[in-house]
């Protein structure tokens, strides 16, 4: 005998009435194919969050399974791009008739990219943490993209102090007026010659941009390339000795405090005319046990705050 199952989401009274800003699910494991400009569609495994608002004050709850199944369609029957995300958000709203008029989907995943070495022509994989947010609010879509770019920063203060030590060592070693070029050249190639080296640190730029609502495709690689090009010392994948030497040169020619890195990225994002941006620079200090951090936003009214 078939029995009807109770559906308390529709029938039970709410313990207490009131609107809620977001209701849904977090930490959903979701493999999908991600589409972005200039790369082949790529399989990723995301952690997803899916939400609708609950604006019907006396409704007991939303229908979680409807959100989950719309995400499953995105995962198994589609590829993730702005159009399919918009469709999923529409499904969230249409499956919640009178309950909701806002929806959002968030994905966190690692995007593996082939990255070229600095000089040797070798190529290797590098994973980039991506955070993608798609929202619909009373029919208006919006997309936000956050990427983390890891790079090396060499301290300009430490570099100046190291140079001074090198000058002192030179002064002590070559007190006489007449100096033999070959002797100096040889000495510069020893650890006594370069008596001190500045400290560098692995650093991460967290960058969030608000994308054009009407965009037809994501361009994650474009954003990552622009950020790495601006910083000049991104962490490398494949490295031969010639690449390592070029990396040392780039570090020496791009000394930066966290403020320098933040201003570089701010300048870049201003040029790219994003509707809004937020950036946080983290220099994981090797001199200190604490980090150096700089934060900046575009400063749009009602937009991101620092
Ligand atoms: N709304 C809500 N549902 C929850 C929560 N925790 C677990 N669930 C479960 O999510 C499941 C799916 O809910 P629904 O989407 O309403 O499932 P359904 O009634 O089978 O699906 P429809 O017939 O489409 O409404 C239910 O079994 C709920 O118990 C919660 O905190 N809130």
Short mmCIF file of C-alpha atoms and ligand atoms in Angstrom, two decimals:
data_model
loop_
_atom_site.label_atom_id
_atom_site.label_comp_id
_atom_site.label_asym_id
_atom_site.label_seq_id
_atom_site.Cartn_x
_atom_site.Cartn_y
_atom_site.Cartn_z
CA UNK A 1 0.00 0.00 0.00
CA UNK A 2 1.37 3.37 -1.04
CA UNK A 3 1.30 5.92 1.79
CA UNK A 4 1.62 9.63 1.35
CA UNK A 5 4.71 10.99 3.01
CA UNK A 6 4.37 14.06 5.16
CA UNK A 7 5.97 17.17 3.65
CA UNK A 8 6.53 19.45 6.58
CA UNK A 9 8.33 22.10 4.51
CA UNK A 10 4.91 22.83 2.98
CA UNK A 11 2.56 22.00 5.78
CA UNK A 12 4.10 22.46 9.22
CA UNK A 13 3.89 25.81 10.94
CA UNK A 14 7.14 27.72 11.42
CA UNK A 15 8.28 27.68 15.08
CA UNK A 16 8.65 31.38 14.75
CA UNK A 17 7.92 33.54 11.71
CA UNK A 18 10.27 35.94 9.96
CA UNK A 19 12.28 36.53 6.79
CA UNK A 20 15.72 35.00 6.40
CA UNK A 21 18.50 36.39 4.20
CA UNK A 22 19.96 33.07 3.05
CA UNK A 23 19.00 29.45 3.56
CA UNK A 24 20.62 26.53 1.80
CA UNK A 25 23.55 24.15 1.95
CA UNK A 26 27.30 24.41 2.39
CA UNK A 27 30.23 22.08 1.70
CA UNK A 28 28.47 20.28 -1.17
CA UNK A 29 30.95 18.08 -3.01
CA UNK A 30 30.47 18.84 -6.67
CA UNK A 31 32.61 17.78 -9.62
CA UNK A 32 31.93 19.75 -12.82
CA UNK A 33 33.46 20.90 -16.06
CA UNK A 34 34.54 24.52 -15.86
CA UNK A 35 34.67 26.74 -18.95
CA UNK A 36 36.94 29.75 -19.15
CA UNK A 37 38.47 31.71 -22.02
CA UNK A 38 41.72 30.43 -23.56
CA UNK A 39 41.72 27.02 -21.87
CA UNK A 40 40.04 23.73 -22.75
CA UNK A 41 37.02 22.93 -20.53
CA UNK A 42 38.53 21.46 -17.38
CA UNK A 43 37.28 18.91 -14.82
CA UNK A 44 37.38 20.30 -11.31
CA UNK A 45 36.00 19.16 -7.95
CA UNK A 46 34.41 22.03 -6.11
CA UNK A 47 33.01 22.62 -2.67
CA UNK A 48 29.72 24.37 -3.36
CA UNK A 49 27.31 26.50 -1.36
CA UNK A 50 23.77 27.03 -2.61
CA UNK A 51 21.25 29.43 -1.15
CA UNK A 52 17.93 31.16 -1.62
CA UNK A 53 16.42 33.80 0.60
CA UNK A 54 13.27 32.97 2.52
CA UNK A 55 11.04 35.97 2.29
CA UNK A 56 7.78 34.23 3.10
CA UNK A 57 7.60 34.87 6.80
CA UNK A 58 5.40 31.95 7.79
CA UNK A 59 6.95 29.27 5.53
CA UNK A 60 8.50 26.44 7.56
CA UNK A 61 11.50 26.09 5.28
CA UNK A 62 12.93 25.96 1.80
CA UNK A 63 13.24 22.84 -0.36
CA UNK A 64 16.88 21.87 -0.06
CA UNK A 65 16.60 18.94 -2.49
CA UNK A 66 15.52 21.24 -5.32
CA UNK A 67 18.71 23.30 -4.99
CA UNK A 68 20.81 20.15 -4.70
CA UNK A 69 19.29 18.60 -7.82
CA UNK A 70 19.68 21.81 -9.86
CA UNK A 71 23.39 21.74 -8.96
CA UNK A 72 23.55 18.09 -9.94
CA UNK A 73 22.20 18.97 -13.39
CA UNK A 74 24.92 21.61 -13.69
CA UNK A 75 27.46 18.98 -12.71
CA UNK A 76 26.31 16.09 -14.91
CA UNK A 77 24.49 17.56 -17.91
CA UNK A 78 26.16 20.94 -18.42
CA UNK A 79 29.45 22.78 -18.21
CA UNK A 80 29.84 25.68 -15.81
CA UNK A 81 29.79 29.08 -17.53
CA UNK A 82 27.82 32.30 -16.94
CA UNK A 83 24.78 31.04 -18.90
CA UNK A 84 24.46 27.69 -17.10
CA UNK A 85 24.97 29.35 -13.72
CA UNK A 86 22.19 31.78 -14.60
CA UNK A 87 19.95 28.83 -15.52
CA UNK A 88 20.67 27.10 -12.20
CA UNK A 89 19.88 30.30 -10.30
CA UNK A 90 16.62 30.63 -12.26
CA UNK A 91 15.75 27.06 -11.29
CA UNK A 92 16.46 27.89 -7.64
CA UNK A 93 13.97 30.76 -7.83
CA UNK A 94 11.33 29.06 -9.99
CA UNK A 95 11.38 25.99 -7.71
CA UNK A 96 10.71 28.24 -4.74
CA UNK A 97 7.74 30.11 -6.20
CA UNK A 98 6.48 32.36 -3.48
CA UNK A 99 9.30 31.64 -1.00
CA UNK A 100 12.31 33.34 -2.58
CA UNK A 101 13.37 36.09 -4.97
CA UNK A 102 17.13 35.87 -4.44
CA UNK A 103 19.56 33.01 -4.99
CA UNK A 104 23.26 32.40 -4.94
CA UNK A 105 25.77 29.70 -5.83
CA UNK A 106 29.35 29.66 -4.63
CA UNK A 107 32.10 27.36 -5.86
CA UNK A 108 35.55 26.91 -4.39
CA UNK A 109 37.93 24.81 -6.41
CA UNK A 110 41.47 24.57 -7.68
CA UNK A 111 42.03 25.33 -11.34
CA UNK A 112 45.04 23.45 -12.76
CA UNK A 113 46.85 25.48 -15.39
CA UNK A 114 49.87 24.70 -17.57
CA UNK A 115 52.48 27.33 -16.77
CA UNK A 116 55.62 28.01 -18.76
CA UNK A 117 59.02 28.35 -17.16
CA UNK A 118 60.85 31.70 -17.33
CA UNK A 119 63.55 30.80 -19.87
CA UNK A 120 63.99 27.08 -20.46
CA UNK A 121 60.72 26.54 -22.32
CA UNK A 122 59.65 23.78 -19.87
CA UNK A 123 56.00 23.60 -18.83
CA UNK A 124 54.37 22.33 -15.63
CA UNK A 125 51.07 22.27 -13.72
CA UNK A 126 50.19 24.91 -11.19
CA UNK A 127 46.92 24.94 -9.26
CA UNK A 128 45.13 28.20 -8.58
CA UNK A 129 42.48 28.49 -5.84
CA UNK A 130 39.32 29.94 -7.36
CA UNK A 131 36.21 31.23 -5.63
CA UNK A 132 33.29 31.94 -7.94
CA UNK A 133 30.03 33.50 -6.77
CA UNK A 134 26.91 33.88 -8.91
CA UNK A 135 23.84 35.68 -7.54
CA UNK A 136 20.43 36.67 -8.73
CA UNK A 137 18.46 39.36 -6.96
CA UNK A 138 14.95 40.07 -8.26
CA UNK A 139 16.02 39.02 -11.74
CA UNK A 140 19.38 40.86 -11.75
CA UNK A 141 22.43 38.61 -12.16
CA UNK A 142 25.87 39.29 -10.72
CA UNK A 143 29.15 37.40 -10.75
CA UNK A 144 32.21 37.69 -8.55
CA UNK A 145 35.53 35.96 -9.09
CA UNK A 146 38.27 35.56 -6.52
CA UNK A 147 41.70 34.15 -7.29
CA UNK A 148 44.79 33.63 -5.16
CA UNK A 149 48.14 34.25 -6.82
CA UNK A 150 51.27 33.05 -5.04
CA UNK A 151 54.52 34.92 -5.63
CA UNK A 152 57.87 35.72 -4.09
CA UNK A 153 58.57 39.09 -2.49
CA UNK A 154 62.06 40.22 -1.55
CA UNK A 155 62.25 42.82 1.21
CA UNK A 156 63.62 46.18 -0.07
CA UNK A 157 64.82 47.11 3.42
CA UNK A 158 66.70 43.84 3.80
CA UNK A 159 68.17 44.30 0.28
CA UNK A 160 69.51 47.76 1.19
CA UNK A 161 71.01 46.43 4.43
CA UNK A 162 72.59 43.50 2.58
CA UNK A 163 74.06 45.89 -0.02
CA UNK A 164 75.62 47.93 2.78
CA UNK A 165 77.27 44.80 4.23
CA UNK A 166 78.59 43.95 0.77
CA UNK A 167 80.02 47.48 0.48
CA UNK A 168 81.70 47.16 3.89
CA UNK A 169 83.16 43.77 2.98
CA UNK A 170 84.48 45.23 -0.28
CA UNK A 171 85.99 48.18 1.53
CA UNK A 172 87.80 45.91 3.98
CA UNK A 173 88.99 43.47 1.34
CA UNK A 174 90.19 46.04 -1.19
CA UNK A 175 91.67 48.86 0.91
CA UNK A 176 94.29 49.74 -1.72
CA UNK A 177 93.59 52.28 -4.48
CA UNK A 178 94.59 50.11 -7.43
CA UNK A 179 92.28 47.13 -7.81
CA UNK A 180 92.77 44.25 -10.17
CA UNK A 181 89.52 43.64 -12.07
CA UNK A 182 89.92 39.86 -12.25
CA UNK A 183 90.57 39.65 -8.49
CA UNK A 184 87.39 41.61 -7.76
CA UNK A 185 85.41 39.54 -10.27
CA UNK A 186 86.55 36.32 -8.62
CA UNK A 187 85.83 37.69 -5.14
CA UNK A 188 82.30 38.71 -6.17
CA UNK A 189 81.69 35.08 -7.05
CA UNK A 190 82.34 33.92 -3.48
CA UNK A 191 80.13 33.96 -0.40
CA UNK A 192 82.63 36.38 1.17
CA UNK A 193 82.00 38.74 -1.77
CA UNK A 194 78.21 38.60 -1.48
CA UNK A 195 78.41 38.48 2.30
CA UNK A 196 74.67 39.00 2.88
CA UNK A 197 71.46 38.20 1.01
CA UNK A 198 68.09 39.86 1.57
CA UNK A 199 65.22 37.72 2.81
CA UNK A 200 62.35 36.79 0.52
CA UNK A 201 59.03 35.34 1.41
CA UNK A 202 56.30 33.30 -0.21
CA UNK A 203 53.44 35.76 -0.65
CA UNK A 204 49.82 35.49 -1.70
CA UNK A 205 47.62 38.08 -3.39
CA UNK A 206 43.91 37.41 -2.78
CA UNK A 207 42.00 39.33 -5.45
CA UNK A 208 38.23 39.58 -5.79
CA UNK A 209 36.62 41.30 -8.77
CA UNK A 210 33.01 42.05 -9.60
CA UNK A 211 32.40 40.97 -13.18
CA UNK A 212 30.20 42.56 -15.79
CA UNK A 213 26.63 41.18 -15.35
CA UNK A 214 26.32 40.65 -19.07
CA UNK A 215 29.52 38.64 -19.50
CA UNK A 216 29.31 35.66 -21.83
CA UNK A 217 32.37 33.75 -20.58
CA UNK A 218 34.71 33.75 -17.62
CA UNK A 219 38.31 34.78 -18.16
CA UNK A 220 40.15 33.41 -15.17
CA UNK A 221 43.43 32.94 -17.04
CA UNK A 222 43.30 36.56 -18.24
CA UNK A 223 43.03 37.79 -14.65
CA UNK A 224 45.76 35.45 -13.34
CA UNK A 225 48.13 36.37 -16.20
CA UNK A 226 47.58 40.08 -15.57
CA UNK A 227 48.23 39.71 -11.82
CA UNK A 228 51.35 37.59 -12.29
CA UNK A 229 52.61 39.93 -15.01
CA UNK A 230 52.23 42.87 -12.66
CA UNK A 231 53.91 41.18 -9.69
CA UNK A 232 56.67 39.71 -11.92
CA UNK A 233 57.78 37.04 -9.44
CA UNK A 234 55.02 34.40 -9.44
CA UNK A 235 55.87 31.01 -7.94
CA UNK A 236 57.11 28.77 -10.75
CA UNK A 237 56.16 25.25 -11.87
CA UNK A 238 58.98 23.69 -13.93
CA UNK A 239 62.39 25.14 -13.01
CA UNK A 240 65.80 24.48 -14.60
CA UNK A 241 68.91 26.39 -13.46
CA UNK A 242 68.49 29.10 -16.10
CA UNK A 243 64.93 29.64 -14.83
CA UNK A 244 66.16 29.83 -11.26
CA UNK A 245 68.75 32.43 -12.20
CA UNK A 246 66.13 34.50 -14.02
CA UNK A 247 63.89 34.20 -10.96
CA UNK A 248 66.75 35.53 -8.80
CA UNK A 249 67.18 38.46 -11.22
CA UNK A 250 63.44 39.20 -11.22
CA UNK A 251 63.38 39.11 -7.41
CA UNK A 252 66.35 41.48 -7.24
CA UNK A 253 64.73 43.89 -9.69
CA UNK A 254 61.27 43.79 -8.07
CA UNK A 255 61.90 44.35 -4.39
CA UNK A 256 58.61 44.91 -2.60
CA UNK A 257 56.95 45.60 0.69
CA UNK A 258 53.33 44.47 0.95
CA UNK A 259 52.37 48.12 0.24
CA UNK A 260 54.27 48.00 -3.07
CA UNK A 261 52.51 44.81 -4.13
CA UNK A 262 49.11 46.23 -3.09
CA UNK A 263 49.67 49.44 -5.06
CA UNK A 264 50.81 47.52 -8.13
CA UNK A 265 47.67 45.35 -8.10
CA UNK A 266 45.42 48.31 -7.33
CA UNK A 267 46.85 50.16 -10.35
CA UNK A 268 46.30 47.14 -12.56
CA UNK A 269 42.70 46.63 -11.44
CA UNK A 270 41.93 50.33 -11.92
CA UNK A 271 43.16 50.06 -15.53
CA UNK A 272 41.01 46.98 -16.11
CA UNK A 273 37.86 48.90 -15.19
CA UNK A 274 36.22 46.27 -12.98
CA UNK A 275 32.94 47.47 -11.46
CA UNK A 276 34.51 46.80 -8.06
CA UNK A 277 37.49 45.01 -6.57
CA UNK A 278 38.93 43.96 -3.24
CA UNK A 279 42.49 42.85 -2.71
CA UNK A 280 44.51 41.54 0.17
CA UNK A 281 48.25 41.10 0.00
CA UNK A 282 49.85 38.67 2.43
CA UNK A 283 53.59 38.51 2.84
CA UNK A 284 54.35 35.45 4.94
CA UNK A 285 57.44 36.93 6.49
CA UNK A 286 60.66 34.99 6.89
CA UNK A 287 62.12 37.69 9.14
CA UNK A 288 59.14 37.75 11.50
CA UNK A 289 56.83 35.02 12.76
CA UNK A 290 53.90 37.28 11.80
CA UNK A 291 52.70 38.36 8.33
CA UNK A 292 52.71 41.72 6.56
CA UNK A 293 49.24 42.48 5.15
CA UNK A 294 47.80 45.24 2.94
CA UNK A 295 44.17 45.60 1.85
CA UNK A 296 42.57 47.87 -0.74
CA UNK A 297 39.18 48.28 -2.42
CA UNK A 298 37.97 50.37 -5.33
CA UNK A 299 35.86 52.49 -3.02
CA UNK A 300 32.49 52.16 -4.78
CA UNK A 301 29.47 53.40 -2.79
CA UNK A 302 27.73 50.31 -1.38
CA UNK A 303 30.51 48.10 -2.75
CA UNK A 304 33.31 46.09 -1.19
CA UNK A 305 34.75 47.35 2.05
CA UNK A 306 38.28 46.89 3.33
N1 LIG B 1 14.34 23.19 4.83
C1 LIG B 1 15.22 22.38 5.46
N2 LIG B 1 15.34 21.09 5.04
C2 LIG B 1 16.25 20.31 5.68
C3 LIG B 1 17.04 20.81 6.74
N3 LIG B 1 17.87 19.82 7.16
C4 LIG B 1 17.60 18.75 6.38
N4 LIG B 1 16.62 19.02 5.50
C5 LIG B 1 16.06 18.02 4.59
O1 LIG B 1 16.08 18.31 3.23
C6 LIG B 1 15.27 17.32 2.64
C7 LIG B 1 14.75 17.77 1.33
O2 LIG B 1 13.73 18.71 1.46
P1 LIG B 1 12.72 19.00 0.26
O3 LIG B 1 13.42 19.65 -0.84
O4 LIG B 1 11.54 19.74 0.81
O5 LIG B 1 12.37 17.50 -0.17
P2 LIG B 1 11.07 16.91 -0.82
O6 LIG B 1 9.88 17.36 -0.04
O7 LIG B 1 11.30 15.46 -0.98
O8 LIG B 1 11.08 17.59 -2.24
P3 LIG B 1 9.90 18.36 -2.94
O9 LIG B 1 8.79 17.37 -3.15
O10 LIG B 1 10.51 18.88 -4.19
O11 LIG B 1 9.49 19.47 -2.00
C8 LIG B 1 14.20 17.01 3.64
O12 LIG B 1 14.28 15.60 3.89
C9 LIG B 1 14.61 17.79 4.86
O13 LIG B 1 14.49 17.07 6.06
C10 LIG B 1 16.86 22.15 7.17
O14 LIG B 1 17.49 22.64 8.12
N5 LIG B 1 15.93 22.89 6.50
#
